[in-house]
mmCIF file of C-alpha atoms in Angstrom:
data_model
loop_
_atom_site.group_PDB
_atom_site.id
_atom_site.type_symbol
_atom_site.label_atom_id
_atom_site.label_comp_id
_atom_site.label_asym_id
_atom_site.label_seq_id
_atom_site.Cartn_x
_atom_site.Cartn_y
_atom_site.Cartn_z
ATOM 1 C CA UNK P 1 -19.113 -20.566 -38.122
ATOM 2 C CA UNK P 2 -15.834 -19.419 -39.857
ATOM 3 C CA UNK P 3 -12.458 -19.709 -37.911
ATOM 4 C CA UNK P 4 -12.514 -16.018 -37.383
ATOM 5 C CA UNK P 5 -16.110 -15.511 -36.147
ATOM 6 C CA UNK P 6 -15.479 -18.761 -33.852
ATOM 7 C CA UNK P 7 -12.402 -17.245 -32.403
ATOM 8 C CA UNK P 8 -14.352 -13.965 -31.331
ATOM 9 C CA UNK P 9 -17.159 -15.884 -29.940
ATOM 10 C CA UNK P 10 -14.644 -17.461 -27.508
ATOM 11 C CA UNK P 11 -13.456 -13.830 -26.214
ATOM 12 C CA UNK P 12 -14.495 -13.217 -22.689
ATOM 13 C CA UNK P 13 -17.009 -10.541 -22.007
ATOM 14 C CA UNK P 14 -13.663 -8.000 -20.726
ATOM 15 C CA UNK P 15 -12.580 -7.905 -24.029
ATOM 16 C CA UNK P 16 -15.723 -6.288 -25.726
ATOM 17 C CA UNK P 17 -15.583 -3.750 -22.223
ATOM 18 C CA UNK P 18 -12.028 -2.757 -23.224
ATOM 19 C CA UNK P 19 -12.899 -2.388 -26.896
ATOM 20 C CA UNK P 20 -16.150 -0.240 -26.235
ATOM 21 C CA UNK P 21 -14.074 1.756 -24.067
ATOM 22 C CA UNK P 22 -11.363 2.393 -26.550
ATOM 23 C CA UNK P 23 -13.286 3.430 -29.638
ATOM 24 C CA UNK P 24 -13.154 6.676 -29.027
ATOM 25 C CA UNK P 25 -9.155 6.674 -29.270
ATOM 26 C CA UNK P 26 -8.174 3.654 -31.374
ATOM 27 C CA UNK P 27 -4.491 5.250 -31.546
ATOM 28 C CA UNK P 28 -4.056 5.866 -28.039
ATOM 29 C CA UNK P 29 -5.066 2.511 -27.383
ATOM 30 C CA UNK P 30 -2.434 0.839 -29.924
ATOM 31 C CA UNK P 31 0.183 2.780 -27.851
ATOM 32 C CA UNK P 32 -0.850 1.499 -24.457
ATOM 33 C CA UNK P 33 -1.324 -2.046 -26.105
ATOM 34 C CA UNK P 34 2.143 -2.217 -27.182
ATOM 35 C CA UNK P 35 3.612 -0.647 -24.118
ATOM 36 C CA UNK P 36 1.542 -3.323 -21.508
ATOM 37 C CA UNK P 37 2.973 -5.729 -23.586
ATOM 38 C CA UNK P 38 6.512 -5.108 -23.947
ATOM 39 C CA UNK P 39 7.555 -6.825 -20.511
ATOM 40 C CA UNK P 40 6.569 -9.946 -22.228
ATOM 41 C CA UNK P 41 8.599 -9.354 -25.308
ATOM 42 C CA UNK P 42 5.217 -9.643 -27.560
ATOM 43 C CA UNK P 43 4.776 -8.015 -30.732
ATOM 44 C CA UNK P 44 1.495 -5.870 -30.399
ATOM 45 C CA UNK P 45 0.055 -4.900 -33.799
ATOM 46 C CA UNK P 46 -1.191 -1.602 -34.421
ATOM 47 C CA UNK P 47 -4.924 -1.116 -33.437
ATOM 48 C CA UNK P 48 -7.146 -0.539 -36.631
ATOM 49 C CA UNK P 49 -10.090 1.414 -36.135
ATOM 50 C CA UNK P 50 -12.201 -0.805 -38.190
ATOM 51 C CA UNK P 51 -11.215 -4.136 -37.253
ATOM 52 C CA UNK P 52 -11.563 -6.221 -33.756
ATOM 53 C CA UNK P 53 -8.551 -7.133 -32.285
ATOM 54 C CA UNK P 54 -7.106 -10.734 -32.142
ATOM 55 C CA UNK P 55 -7.506 -13.071 -29.254
ATOM 56 C CA UNK P 56 -4.185 -13.314 -28.553
ATOM 57 C CA UNK P 57 -4.095 -9.382 -27.339
ATOM 58 C CA UNK P 58 -6.514 -10.729 -24.850
ATOM 59 C CA UNK P 59 -3.972 -10.104 -21.859
ATOM 60 C CA UNK P 60 -3.134 -6.838 -23.078
ATOM 61 C CA UNK P 61 -6.773 -5.601 -23.035
ATOM 62 C CA UNK P 62 -7.489 -6.671 -19.435
ATOM 63 C CA UNK P 63 -4.324 -4.766 -18.726
ATOM 64 C CA UNK P 64 -5.601 -1.899 -20.450
ATOM 65 C CA UNK P 65 -9.111 -1.929 -18.726
ATOM 66 C CA UNK P 66 -7.534 -1.969 -15.394
ATOM 67 C CA UNK P 67 -4.721 0.442 -15.278
ATOM 68 C CA UNK P 68 -5.614 2.589 -18.762
ATOM 69 C CA UNK P 69 -7.609 5.685 -18.941
ATOM 70 C CA UNK P 70 -11.293 4.937 -19.427
ATOM 71 C CA UNK P 71 -13.776 7.573 -20.498
ATOM 72 C CA UNK P 72 -15.135 7.631 -17.110
ATOM 73 C CA UNK P 73 -12.040 8.853 -15.362
ATOM 74 C CA UNK P 74 -12.797 12.363 -15.434
ATOM 75 C CA UNK P 75 -16.302 11.290 -13.492
ATOM 76 C CA UNK P 76 -13.829 10.691 -9.972
ATOM 77 C CA UNK P 77 -12.257 14.167 -10.506
ATOM 78 C CA UNK P 78 -15.707 16.114 -10.969
ATOM 79 C CA UNK P 79 -16.696 13.927 -7.817
ATOM 80 C CA UNK P 80 -13.714 15.066 -5.955
ATOM 81 C CA UNK P 81 -14.399 18.929 -6.693
ATOM 82 C CA UNK P 82 -17.942 18.829 -5.716
ATOM 83 C CA UNK P 83 -17.234 17.157 -2.563
ATOM 84 C CA UNK P 84 -14.742 19.431 -1.639
ATOM 85 C CA UNK P 85 -17.213 22.348 -2.036
ATOM 86 C CA UNK P 86 -20.257 20.624 -0.918
ATOM 87 C CA UNK P 87 -19.482 19.433 2.422
ATOM 88 C CA UNK P 88 -17.327 22.474 3.278
ATOM 89 C CA UNK P 89 -20.551 24.480 2.679
ATOM 90 C CA UNK P 90 -22.356 22.342 4.986
ATOM 91 C CA UNK P 91 -19.973 22.597 7.707
ATOM 92 C CA UNK P 92 -19.842 26.724 7.553
ATOM 93 C CA UNK P 93 -23.404 26.585 7.254
ATOM 94 C CA UNK P 94 -24.274 24.444 10.076
ATOM 95 C CA UNK P 95 -21.639 26.413 12.352
ATOM 96 C CA UNK P 96 -22.993 29.602 11.101
ATOM 97 C CA UNK P 97 -26.609 28.930 12.166
ATOM 98 C CA UNK P 98 -25.823 27.167 15.188
ATOM 99 C CA UNK P 99 -23.590 30.157 16.424
ATOM 100 C CA UNK P 100 -25.810 32.856 14.755
ATOM 101 C CA UNK P 101 -28.687 31.276 17.119
ATOM 102 C CA UNK P 102 -26.526 31.713 20.126
ATOM 103 C CA UNK P 103 -25.763 35.179 19.321
ATOM 104 C CA UNK P 104 -29.144 35.982 18.556
ATOM 105 C CA UNK P 105 -30.220 34.550 22.038
ATOM 106 C CA UNK P 106 -27.544 36.504 23.914
ATOM 107 C CA UNK P 107 -28.100 39.790 21.827
ATOM 108 C CA UNK P 108 -31.511 39.992 23.523
ATOM 109 C CA UNK P 109 -30.014 40.927 27.189
ATOM 110 C CA UNK P 110 -26.281 41.880 26.203
ATOM 111 C CA UNK P 111 -26.461 43.947 22.526
ATOM 112 C CA UNK P 112 -23.381 45.571 23.480
ATOM 113 C CA UNK P 113 -21.635 41.912 23.307
ATOM 114 C CA UNK P 114 -23.156 41.307 19.915
ATOM 115 C CA UNK P 115 -20.001 42.410 17.943
ATOM 116 C CA UNK P 116 -17.734 40.582 19.932
ATOM 117 C CA UNK P 117 -19.208 37.273 19.784
ATOM 118 C CA UNK P 118 -19.199 37.168 15.591
ATOM 119 C CA UNK P 119 -15.968 35.306 16.084
ATOM 120 C CA UNK P 120 -17.866 31.988 15.323
ATOM 121 C CA UNK P 121 -19.321 33.323 12.340
ATOM 122 C CA UNK P 122 -16.549 34.519 11.130
ATOM 123 C CA UNK P 123 -14.148 31.240 11.740
ATOM 124 C CA UNK P 124 -16.936 28.941 10.359
ATOM 125 C CA UNK P 125 -16.937 30.777 6.881
ATOM 126 C CA UNK P 126 -13.681 30.643 6.569
ATOM 127 C CA UNK P 127 -14.107 26.590 6.125
ATOM 128 C CA UNK P 128 -16.074 27.144 3.108
ATOM 129 C CA UNK P 129 -13.123 29.116 1.687
ATOM 130 C CA UNK P 130 -10.808 26.190 2.164
ATOM 131 C CA UNK P 131 -13.169 24.046 -0.013
ATOM 132 C CA UNK P 132 -13.468 26.688 -2.514
ATOM 133 C CA UNK P 133 -9.599 26.889 -3.251
ATOM 134 C CA UNK P 134 -9.512 23.022 -3.471
ATOM 135 C CA UNK P 135 -12.429 23.179 -5.939
ATOM 136 C CA UNK P 136 -10.815 25.414 -7.949
ATOM 137 C CA UNK P 137 -7.663 23.537 -8.377
ATOM 138 C CA UNK P 138 -9.025 20.313 -8.935
ATOM 139 C CA UNK P 139 -11.579 21.678 -11.552
ATOM 140 C CA UNK P 140 -8.620 23.418 -13.074
ATOM 141 C CA UNK P 141 -6.943 20.019 -13.677
ATOM 142 C CA UNK P 142 -10.011 17.993 -15.061
ATOM 143 C CA UNK P 143 -9.954 16.808 -18.725
ATOM 144 C CA UNK P 144 -11.915 15.159 -20.884
ATOM 145 C CA UNK P 145 -9.195 11.919 -21.526
ATOM 146 C CA UNK P 146 -7.150 12.053 -18.088
ATOM 147 C CA UNK P 147 -5.670 8.302 -16.343
ATOM 148 C CA UNK P 148 -7.847 6.762 -13.610
ATOM 149 C CA UNK P 149 -4.981 7.368 -11.095
ATOM 150 C CA UNK P 150 -5.581 11.570 -11.594
ATOM 151 C CA UNK P 151 -9.166 11.028 -11.189
ATOM 152 C CA UNK P 152 -8.851 8.502 -7.572
ATOM 153 C CA UNK P 153 -6.340 11.297 -6.546
ATOM 154 C CA UNK P 154 -8.671 14.084 -6.992
ATOM 155 C CA UNK P 155 -11.375 12.726 -5.139
ATOM 156 C CA UNK P 156 -9.436 12.037 -2.450
ATOM 157 C CA UNK P 157 -8.410 15.345 -2.374
ATOM 158 C CA UNK P 158 -12.155 16.782 -2.809
ATOM 159 C CA UNK P 159 -13.238 14.191 0.270
ATOM 160 C CA UNK P 160 -10.272 15.268 2.541
ATOM 161 C CA UNK P 161 -10.734 19.287 2.651
ATOM 162 C CA UNK P 162 -14.895 18.588 2.529
ATOM 163 C CA UNK P 163 -15.007 15.967 5.619
ATOM 164 C CA UNK P 164 -12.409 17.815 7.394
ATOM 165 C CA UNK P 165 -14.280 21.172 6.925
ATOM 166 C CA UNK P 166 -17.802 19.624 7.830
ATOM 167 C CA UNK P 167 -16.298 18.449 11.034
ATOM 168 C CA UNK P 168 -14.429 21.758 11.897
ATOM 169 C CA UNK P 169 -18.259 23.362 10.910
ATOM 170 C CA UNK P 170 -20.058 21.372 13.625
ATOM 171 C CA UNK P 171 -17.410 21.464 16.063
ATOM 172 C CA UNK P 172 -17.556 25.303 15.400
ATOM 173 C CA UNK P 173 -21.092 25.585 15.744
ATOM 174 C CA UNK P 174 -21.670 23.441 18.671
ATOM 175 C CA UNK P 175 -18.661 25.732 20.451
ATOM 176 C CA UNK P 176 -19.916 29.236 19.576
ATOM 177 C CA UNK P 177 -23.604 28.497 20.357
ATOM 178 C CA UNK P 178 -22.155 27.497 24.147
ATOM 179 C CA UNK P 179 -19.758 29.975 24.380
ATOM 180 C CA UNK P 180 -21.451 33.270 23.059
ATOM 181 C CA UNK P 181 -24.231 32.173 26.003
ATOM 182 C CA UNK P 182 -22.119 31.937 28.378
ATOM 183 C CA UNK P 183 -19.941 34.673 27.733
ATOM 184 C CA UNK P 184 -22.998 36.899 28.419
ATOM 185 C CA UNK P 185 -23.031 35.965 31.806
ATOM 186 C CA UNK P 186 -19.227 35.497 32.516
ATOM 187 C CA UNK P 187 -17.123 37.793 29.955
ATOM 188 C CA UNK P 188 -14.101 36.043 31.245
ATOM 189 C CA UNK P 189 -14.921 32.982 29.391
ATOM 190 C CA UNK P 190 -14.472 34.737 26.268
ATOM 191 C CA UNK P 191 -10.733 33.883 26.013
ATOM 192 C CA UNK P 192 -11.532 29.982 26.446
ATOM 193 C CA UNK P 193 -14.157 30.248 23.507
ATOM 194 C CA UNK P 194 -11.763 31.702 21.427
ATOM 195 C CA UNK P 195 -8.888 29.009 21.966
ATOM 196 C CA UNK P 196 -11.839 26.174 21.577
ATOM 197 C CA UNK P 197 -12.842 27.528 17.905
ATOM 198 C CA UNK P 198 -8.938 28.009 16.920
ATOM 199 C CA UNK P 199 -8.663 24.020 17.507
ATOM 200 C CA UNK P 200 -11.754 23.495 15.967
ATOM 201 C CA UNK P 201 -10.740 25.379 12.835
ATOM 202 C CA UNK P 202 -7.449 24.060 12.522
ATOM 203 C CA UNK P 203 -9.154 20.771 11.829
ATOM 204 C CA UNK P 204 -10.536 21.860 8.306
ATOM 205 C CA UNK P 205 -7.110 23.821 7.976
ATOM 206 C CA UNK P 206 -5.715 20.122 8.406
ATOM 207 C CA UNK P 207 -8.090 18.735 5.388
ATOM 208 C CA UNK P 208 -6.895 21.577 3.214
ATOM 209 C CA UNK P 209 -3.187 20.694 3.745
ATOM 210 C CA UNK P 210 -3.737 17.051 2.559
ATOM 211 C CA UNK P 211 -5.701 18.288 -0.121
ATOM 212 C CA UNK P 212 -3.267 20.453 -1.389
ATOM 213 C CA UNK P 213 -0.668 17.492 -0.878
ATOM 214 C CA UNK P 214 -2.809 15.249 -2.956
ATOM 215 C CA UNK P 215 -3.848 17.650 -5.781
ATOM 216 C CA UNK P 216 -0.059 17.903 -6.809
ATOM 217 C CA UNK P 217 0.654 14.439 -7.150
ATOM 218 C CA UNK P 218 -2.331 13.830 -9.419
ATOM 219 C CA UNK P 219 -0.628 14.638 -12.482
ATOM 220 C CA UNK P 220 3.001 13.601 -11.441
ATOM 221 C CA UNK P 221 4.202 10.144 -12.537
ATOM 222 C CA UNK P 222 1.390 9.193 -14.026
ATOM 223 C CA UNK P 223 1.865 6.685 -16.738
ATOM 224 C CA UNK P 224 -0.439 4.250 -19.426
#
């Protein structure tokens, strides 16, 4: 076994994993290696597109594997975009269906109150708009090559608005179902039902605010 072959055989598996992650863009990998080694005052040679790296660059490759921008980074952004719209629609669908059942049951005896009791359905539909807004913003920031930090931030933004919208949709559906049934028997309950629905709606609004703040941080201060 030659000297170079023996040296390559002693490399850990993480080195080969880092090499595979960077085969699609060797020039960017070379730039990241030089940056990651600058704090140790080492000379990082350029990464050729046809040769393997030397064992001396093992620590650089490990830093690249952990802190670089691997090819799977956009996956987390796509999952954040999906989570935003899917979970929000789950909450909106449950709120609409649950409130609609109560409105239909109430409309048999009091058809004059059907249009007045449609408020829970409207408020449940707004939850889906929150998820749609964040999903569009996150999808606009998706790139084929992006930092892993950006993907995590986009995933957090999508989960924030999605799960908050899911909780708000459940609350609106349960309150709307019981509220419209009670309003048919006691009209003075209508104002109280509206107040409860407002406080349930702002749960989704909180998730929207957090998601928008996270999305603004997705591309700020991103370093290799």
